[in-house]
Short mmCIF file of C-alpha atoms and ligand atoms in Angstrom, two decimals:
data_model
loop_
_atom_site.label_atom_id
_atom_site.label_comp_id
_atom_site.label_asym_id
_atom_site.label_seq_id
_atom_site.Cartn_x
_atom_site.Cartn_y
_atom_site.Cartn_z
CA MET A 28 0.06 -0.10 0.07
CA ASN A 29 1.00 3.60 -0.69
CA PHE A 30 0.78 5.99 2.10
CA LEU A 31 0.70 9.72 1.21
CA GLY A 32 1.60 12.11 4.22
CA ILE A 33 0.89 15.86 4.36
CA GLU A 34 2.35 18.33 6.73
CA THR A 35 1.82 21.95 7.07
CA SER A 36 1.62 22.70 10.78
CA CYS A 37 4.18 25.51 10.73
CA ASP A 38 6.40 27.04 8.06
CA GLU A 39 7.27 23.80 6.09
CA THR A 40 5.27 22.52 3.34
CA ALA A 41 5.98 18.88 3.14
CA ALA A 42 4.69 15.67 1.46
CA SER A 43 5.94 12.29 1.52
CA VAL A 44 4.99 8.75 0.25
CA VAL A 45 5.99 5.61 2.32
CA THR A 46 5.04 2.08 1.59
CA ASP A 47 6.06 0.57 4.90
CA GLN A 48 6.84 2.16 8.34
CA THR A 49 10.60 2.23 7.30
CA LYS A 50 10.37 2.38 3.53
CA VAL A 51 10.30 6.15 2.27
CA LEU A 52 9.85 6.49 -1.39
CA SER A 53 9.88 10.27 -1.22
CA ASN A 54 10.24 13.12 1.33
CA VAL A 55 9.77 16.50 0.10
CA VAL A 56 10.21 19.65 2.26
CA LEU A 57 9.91 23.15 1.04
CA SER A 58 11.27 25.50 3.87
CA GLN A 59 9.74 29.05 4.16
CA ASP A 60 13.03 30.13 6.24
CA GLU A 61 13.97 32.80 3.72
CA LEU A 62 10.52 34.23 3.64
CA HIS A 63 10.31 34.77 7.52
CA SER A 64 14.16 35.54 8.10
CA PRO A 65 13.67 39.25 7.79
CA TYR A 66 11.15 39.22 10.53
CA GLY A 67 13.33 37.00 12.85
CA GLY A 68 10.42 34.71 13.33
CA ILE A 69 7.37 33.09 11.61
CA VAL A 70 4.67 35.40 10.28
CA PRO A 71 1.45 33.13 10.39
CA GLU A 72 -0.41 34.89 7.47
CA LEU A 73 2.40 34.59 5.24
CA ALA A 74 3.06 30.99 6.17
CA SER A 75 -0.57 30.02 5.43
CA ARG A 76 -0.49 31.99 2.20
CA ASN A 77 2.67 30.31 0.94
CA HIS A 78 1.22 26.91 1.89
CA VAL A 79 -1.64 27.59 -0.37
CA ILE A 80 0.77 28.45 -3.05
CA SER A 81 3.15 25.48 -2.80
CA ILE A 82 1.10 22.48 -1.39
CA ASN A 83 -0.01 21.24 -5.04
CA TYR A 84 3.49 21.47 -6.29
CA ILE A 85 5.02 19.80 -3.37
CA ILE A 86 2.61 16.69 -3.30
CA GLU A 87 2.86 16.44 -7.14
CA GLU A 88 6.77 16.44 -6.65
CA SER A 89 6.59 13.81 -3.79
CA LEU A 90 4.55 11.58 -6.15
CA LYS A 91 7.10 12.12 -8.96
CA ARG A 92 10.10 11.24 -6.84
CA ALA A 93 8.06 8.07 -5.71
CA GLN A 94 7.60 7.37 -9.36
CA LEU A 95 3.81 6.99 -8.60
CA LYS A 96 0.46 8.74 -9.93
CA ILE A 97 -2.05 10.12 -7.59
CA LYS A 98 -4.49 7.04 -8.37
CA ASP A 99 -1.73 4.99 -6.82
CA ILE A 100 -2.08 6.36 -3.34
CA ASP A 101 -4.21 4.11 -1.02
CA LEU A 102 -4.23 6.21 1.97
CA ILE A 103 -3.97 9.88 3.04
CA SER A 104 -2.56 11.29 6.24
CA VAL A 105 -2.28 14.73 7.36
CA THR A 106 -1.14 16.78 10.33
CA GLN A 107 -4.36 17.87 12.23
CA GLY A 108 -2.42 19.76 15.04
CA PRO A 109 -0.93 21.40 16.97
CA GLY A 110 0.52 24.20 15.11
CA LEU A 111 -0.49 27.45 13.40
CA ILE A 112 -4.16 27.16 12.67
CA GLY A 113 -4.02 28.85 9.34
CA SER A 114 -1.11 26.65 8.32
CA LEU A 115 -2.69 23.42 9.52
CA LEU A 116 -6.07 24.38 7.73
CA VAL A 117 -4.20 24.50 4.41
CA GLY A 118 -2.94 20.78 4.54
CA LEU A 119 -5.99 19.59 6.24
CA SER A 120 -8.39 21.07 3.67
CA PHE A 121 -6.33 19.85 0.75
CA ALA A 122 -6.08 16.15 2.27
CA LYS A 123 -9.88 16.14 2.81
CA GLY A 124 -10.62 17.35 -0.78
CA LEU A 125 -8.00 14.72 -2.12
CA ALA A 126 -9.37 11.95 -0.10
CA TYR A 127 -13.13 12.73 -0.96
CA THR A 128 -11.96 12.77 -4.87
CA LEU A 129 -9.93 9.80 -4.75
CA GLN A 130 -12.46 8.00 -2.26
CA LYS A 131 -9.69 6.90 -0.09
CA PRO A 132 -9.50 6.68 3.76
CA LEU A 133 -7.82 9.72 5.79
CA ILE A 134 -5.78 9.39 8.87
CA PRO A 135 -5.49 12.59 10.89
CA ILE A 136 -2.10 12.68 12.76
CA ASP A 137 -0.78 14.58 15.81
CA HIS A 138 2.35 16.54 15.02
CA LEU A 139 4.00 15.72 18.34
CA GLU A 140 3.18 12.07 18.00
CA ALA A 141 4.77 12.19 14.66
CA HIS A 142 7.90 13.71 15.78
CA ILE A 143 8.14 10.99 18.50
CA HIS A 144 7.36 8.37 15.82
CA SER A 145 10.11 9.63 13.59
CA VAL A 146 12.84 7.62 15.21
CA PHE A 147 11.04 4.38 14.02
CA ILE A 148 11.60 5.29 10.29
CA GLU A 149 15.02 4.30 10.49
CA ASN A 150 14.89 2.01 13.66
CA LYS A 151 12.01 -0.76 13.51
CA ASP A 152 12.98 -2.39 16.79
CA ILE A 153 13.87 -0.25 19.61
CA PRO A 154 14.16 -2.03 23.09
CA PHE A 155 11.28 -0.70 25.44
CA PRO A 156 10.61 0.74 27.65
CA ALA A 157 12.15 4.13 26.25
CA LEU A 158 12.32 7.56 27.31
CA ALA A 159 11.87 10.05 24.58
CA LEU A 160 12.77 13.58 24.52
CA LEU A 161 11.07 15.91 21.86
CA VAL A 162 12.89 19.27 21.54
CA SER A 163 11.48 21.50 18.88
CA GLY A 164 10.73 25.19 18.25
CA GLY A 165 7.27 24.95 19.89
CA HIS A 166 7.73 22.02 22.39
CA THR A 167 10.20 20.41 24.80
CA SER A 168 8.57 17.34 26.52
CA LEU A 169 9.73 14.01 27.87
CA TYR A 170 7.95 10.87 27.38
CA LEU A 171 7.87 7.15 28.66
CA MET A 172 7.09 4.73 25.87
CA ARG A 173 6.10 1.26 26.85
CA LYS A 174 5.72 0.18 22.99
CA LYS A 175 4.88 2.01 19.83
CA LEU A 176 1.98 4.28 20.06
CA ASP A 177 1.92 3.87 23.86
CA THR A 178 3.30 7.33 25.00
CA ARG A 179 2.98 9.01 28.40
CA VAL A 180 3.96 12.59 29.08
CA LEU A 181 6.44 12.79 31.90
CA ALA A 182 7.43 16.48 31.82
CA ARG A 183 6.99 19.66 29.64
CA THR A 184 8.44 23.00 29.62
CA ARG A 185 6.92 25.45 31.95
CA ASP A 186 7.71 28.52 29.79
CA ASP A 187 9.80 28.52 26.16
CA ALA A 188 10.73 25.35 24.36
CA ALA A 189 14.22 24.92 23.80
CA GLY A 190 14.25 25.85 20.18
CA GLU A 191 12.10 28.90 20.82
CA ALA A 192 14.92 29.97 23.35
CA LEU A 193 17.57 29.71 20.72
CA ASP A 194 15.42 31.34 18.17
CA LYS A 195 14.77 34.26 20.66
CA ILE A 196 18.30 34.96 21.41
CA ALA A 197 19.28 34.81 17.70
CA LYS A 198 16.44 37.29 16.83
CA PHE A 199 17.47 39.66 19.61
CA MET A 200 21.16 39.39 18.47
CA GLU A 201 19.79 39.98 14.83
CA ILE A 202 21.99 37.07 13.51
CA GLY A 203 19.09 35.15 11.60
CA TYR A 204 16.27 32.65 11.65
CA PRO A 205 15.72 30.02 12.51
CA GLY A 206 18.06 30.58 15.78
CA GLY A 207 19.30 27.05 16.39
CA PRO A 208 21.24 26.39 13.14
CA VAL A 209 22.63 29.88 13.03
CA ILE A 210 23.84 29.63 16.61
CA GLU A 211 25.31 26.30 16.03
CA LYS A 212 27.24 27.63 13.03
CA LEU A 213 28.53 30.97 14.71
CA SER A 214 29.37 29.27 17.92
CA GLN A 215 31.49 26.36 16.27
CA HIS A 216 34.86 27.97 17.54
CA GLY A 217 33.49 29.48 20.54
CA ASP A 218 34.35 28.75 24.35
CA PRO A 219 31.21 27.13 26.00
CA LYS A 220 32.58 27.87 29.45
CA GLU A 221 33.10 31.70 28.90
CA PHE A 222 29.81 32.78 30.03
CA ASP A 223 27.90 31.44 32.88
CA PHE A 224 24.12 30.28 32.81
CA ALA A 225 22.83 28.64 36.05
CA LEU A 226 20.80 25.47 35.40
CA PRO A 227 17.19 25.91 36.37
CA LYS A 228 15.97 24.17 39.58
CA MET A 229 12.50 22.98 39.98
CA SER A 230 11.33 23.58 43.53
CA ASP A 231 8.94 20.53 43.41
CA GLN A 232 11.38 17.90 42.21
CA SER A 233 9.49 17.48 38.88
CA LEU A 234 11.14 16.73 35.51
CA ASP A 235 9.66 19.77 33.85
CA PHE A 236 12.02 22.09 31.84
CA SER A 237 12.22 25.83 31.97
CA PHE A 238 14.32 28.18 29.68
CA SER A 239 13.23 31.60 30.54
CA GLY A 240 15.92 31.96 33.32
CA PHE A 241 18.53 31.41 30.57
CA LYS A 242 16.94 34.21 28.49
CA THR A 243 17.28 36.62 31.50
CA ALA A 244 20.71 35.67 32.15
CA ALA A 245 21.55 36.05 28.35
CA LEU A 246 20.14 39.47 28.36
CA ARG A 247 22.32 40.35 31.44
CA HIS A 248 25.54 39.15 29.77
CA ILE A 249 24.62 41.18 26.57
CA LYS A 250 24.10 44.23 28.62
CA THR A 251 27.15 43.79 30.98
CA ASN A 252 29.53 42.99 28.06
CA LYS A 253 28.01 45.09 25.47
CA LEU A 254 27.60 42.18 23.18
CA ASN A 255 26.33 42.71 19.53
CA LYS A 256 26.69 40.67 16.36
CA LYS A 257 30.19 42.28 15.60
CA ASN A 258 31.72 41.61 18.95
CA PRO A 259 34.61 39.10 19.02
CA GLN A 260 32.92 37.40 22.09
CA LEU A 261 29.99 36.59 20.17
CA LYS A 262 31.12 33.12 19.53
CA ASP A 263 31.87 32.29 22.98
CA PHE A 264 28.41 33.66 24.26
CA LEU A 265 26.51 31.68 21.73
CA ALA A 266 28.41 28.61 22.38
CA SER A 267 27.97 29.13 26.09
CA PHE A 268 24.08 29.61 25.60
CA GLU A 269 23.83 26.43 23.33
CA HIS A 270 26.07 24.45 25.92
CA SER A 271 23.57 25.58 28.81
CA VAL A 272 20.46 24.54 26.81
CA VAL A 273 22.13 21.13 26.02
CA ASN A 274 23.04 20.84 29.69
CA ALA A 275 19.54 21.55 30.86
CA LEU A 276 18.08 18.79 28.43
CA ILE A 277 20.77 16.17 29.44
CA SER A 278 20.29 16.98 33.17
CA ASN A 279 16.63 16.27 32.95
CA ILE A 280 16.75 13.07 30.80
CA LYS A 281 19.43 11.74 33.30
CA LYS A 282 17.26 12.45 36.10
CA ALA A 283 14.28 10.82 34.33
CA ALA A 284 16.29 7.84 33.59
CA SER A 285 17.24 7.12 37.20
CA GLN A 286 13.67 7.16 38.07
CA HIS A 287 12.32 5.14 35.05
CA PHE A 288 15.08 2.62 34.15
CA PRO A 289 14.54 2.63 30.37
CA GLU A 290 16.42 0.24 27.82
CA SER A 291 16.57 3.16 25.38
CA LEU A 292 16.67 6.86 25.02
CA ILE A 293 15.16 8.65 22.09
CA LEU A 294 15.93 12.10 20.79
CA CYS A 295 13.63 13.78 18.27
CA GLY A 296 12.29 17.25 17.11
CA GLY A 297 14.19 20.07 15.17
CA VAL A 298 16.69 20.87 17.84
CA ALA A 299 17.82 17.31 17.72
CA ARG A 300 19.71 18.24 14.66
CA ASN A 301 22.21 20.06 17.08
CA LYS A 302 25.56 18.17 16.86
CA ARG A 303 26.51 19.22 20.62
CA LEU A 304 23.09 17.72 21.71
CA ARG A 305 23.41 14.56 19.60
CA LYS A 306 27.01 13.88 20.96
CA ARG A 307 26.03 14.49 24.57
CA PHE A 308 22.76 12.48 24.37
CA LYS A 309 24.79 9.32 22.91
CA GLU A 310 27.59 9.88 25.55
CA LEU A 311 24.70 9.87 28.17
CA ALA A 312 23.10 6.70 26.95
CA LYS A 313 26.53 5.07 26.66
CA GLU A 314 27.57 6.00 30.19
CA GLN A 315 24.19 4.61 31.43
CA GLY A 316 24.22 1.34 29.47
CA MET A 317 21.29 2.25 27.46
CA HIS A 318 20.67 2.26 23.69
CA SER A 319 20.26 5.46 22.04
CA PHE A 320 18.28 6.32 18.89
CA ILE A 321 18.24 9.72 17.01
CA PRO A 322 16.67 10.21 13.63
CA SER A 323 18.84 11.62 10.75
CA PRO A 324 18.54 15.40 10.46
CA GLU A 325 16.12 15.25 7.60
CA PHE A 326 13.59 13.48 9.96
CA CYS A 327 14.36 15.66 12.97
CA THR A 328 12.83 18.96 11.41
CA ASP A 329 9.32 19.01 10.32
CA ASN A 330 8.64 16.76 7.49
CA ALA A 331 5.91 14.41 6.06
CA ALA A 332 7.56 11.22 6.10
CA MET A 333 6.97 10.90 9.88
CA VAL A 334 3.44 11.61 9.31
CA ALA A 335 2.93 8.98 6.65
CA SER A 336 4.98 6.48 8.67
CA LEU A 337 2.82 6.88 11.78
CA ALA A 338 -0.11 6.55 9.68
CA TRP A 339 1.21 3.31 8.35
CA GLU A 340 1.81 1.98 11.97
CA LYS A 341 -1.69 3.17 13.04
CA TYR A 342 -3.21 1.41 10.02
CA ASN A 343 -1.48 -1.72 10.88
CA GLN A 344 -2.54 -1.64 14.32
CA GLY A 345 -6.07 -1.53 13.23
CA GLU A 346 -7.00 2.05 12.68
CA LYS A 347 -8.47 2.14 9.21
CA GLY A 348 -8.93 5.88 8.58
CA LYS A 349 -12.19 7.41 7.36
CA LEU A 350 -13.51 9.51 4.86
CA SER A 351 -14.30 12.40 7.48
CA LEU A 352 -15.02 15.77 6.32
CA ASP A 353 -15.59 17.31 9.46
CA LEU A 354 -12.13 16.96 10.77
CA ASN A 355 -10.79 20.26 12.23
CA ALA A 356 -7.42 21.76 13.00
CA TYR A 357 -6.37 22.10 16.67
CA ALA A 358 -3.88 24.10 18.44
CA GLN A 359 -3.17 22.21 21.63
CA SER A 360 -2.06 18.52 21.93
CA SER A 361 -2.56 16.07 24.77
CA TYR A 362 0.98 14.75 23.75
O1 KG4 B 4 10.49 20.31 14.77
P1 KG4 B 4 10.63 21.57 14.30
O2 KG4 B 4 11.14 21.72 12.59
O3 KG4 B 4 9.55 22.64 14.25
C1 KG4 B 4 8.59 22.56 15.28
O4 KG4 B 4 7.87 21.61 15.39
O5 KG4 B 4 8.90 23.33 16.16
O6 KG4 B 4 11.87 22.44 15.05
C2 KG4 B 4 12.28 23.84 14.77
C3 KG4 B 4 13.28 24.25 15.80
C4 KG4 B 4 13.54 25.66 15.62
O7 KG4 B 4 13.79 26.30 17.02
C5 KG4 B 4 15.22 25.75 15.20
O8 KG4 B 4 15.89 26.65 15.72
C6 KG4 B 4 15.56 24.34 15.87
O9 KG4 B 4 14.51 23.47 15.61
N1 KG4 B 4 16.63 23.70 15.08
C7 KG4 B 4 17.94 23.57 15.70
C8 KG4 B 4 18.78 23.16 14.70
N2 KG4 B 4 18.12 23.08 13.47
C9 KG4 B 4 16.78 23.57 13.82
N3 KG4 B 4 18.33 23.71 16.85
C10 KG4 B 4 19.59 23.79 17.23
N4 KG4 B 4 20.55 23.28 16.35
C11 KG4 B 4 20.28 22.92 15.12
N5 KG4 B 4 21.29 22.43 14.14
ZN1 ZN B 5 7.77 19.85 14.54
#
């Protein structure tokens, strides 16, 4: 069976065809980064308008790369939420129209569940229980997985997401958007110990994350040291900031591992592309005698292969999908 996946939750227009959970025939992602870059963040209306312009072409391209025609598609899956409502509605409406025209079943997909599932595209058999850390621009959450599709939330962020913190500092320093990759590049030769950022401490022993303290500390360093994008200390400042965000993530997953004794650690979401984080995550797993799994970079940031692959898993576990035209987008997720 050929599964088409469509993803438009934020600022990437993406389509993919998979025939199996691990068999990706095409994975096309059109990023709007350049469009939003001058504003230092996503402009929701621009994002929706550009999804409208690109979606048809992106789906056609995903079929072409899979060497298939639209009539060869057996099931359609689409991100239903969470995300920017205007953006989600473009993909969802398109998917509903397509399903209705082709008279094929439609499976709506939760964006966060798709991110968590992205790791199975390249790793069919992950030893359970597993702890999964999802780090993206909109979310930073920790999950306990007993098996595929069985995910319990252990912790969330109380304020900003990790990616959001990186994006905000990059915007403040006017060094570009999205902030994560820009900071990674500019901080490559910086000293991560030069600037001090205290690790957040939760008074109630919870595993929740918090990144707002880092932001306040960053603004203090910027003011005291008169930092700007031309300052030679910029690379040290950015390296220290990135290092602290990674420290906070690693410290929480370490604490969670000591409470839940997982067999595997999973890292996913856009920030999981970060080299420093990937390295520290693998080191932690090794040190604790656990397996570690991180998707290839193309499956970390928003993509539709994770949507179609999750639909494949759901379908094979009994969810048949339906031709429901009353599906609506949602902004908040239970994941
Ligand atoms: O998963 P994603 O594509 O979209 C959301 O669902 O939010 O994640 C986007 C986030 C952005 O905050 C971006 O700055 C961050 O992922 N990101 C990175 C890297 N590449 C993307 N953060 C750190 N290092 C990277 N290499
Ligand atoms: Zn995402």
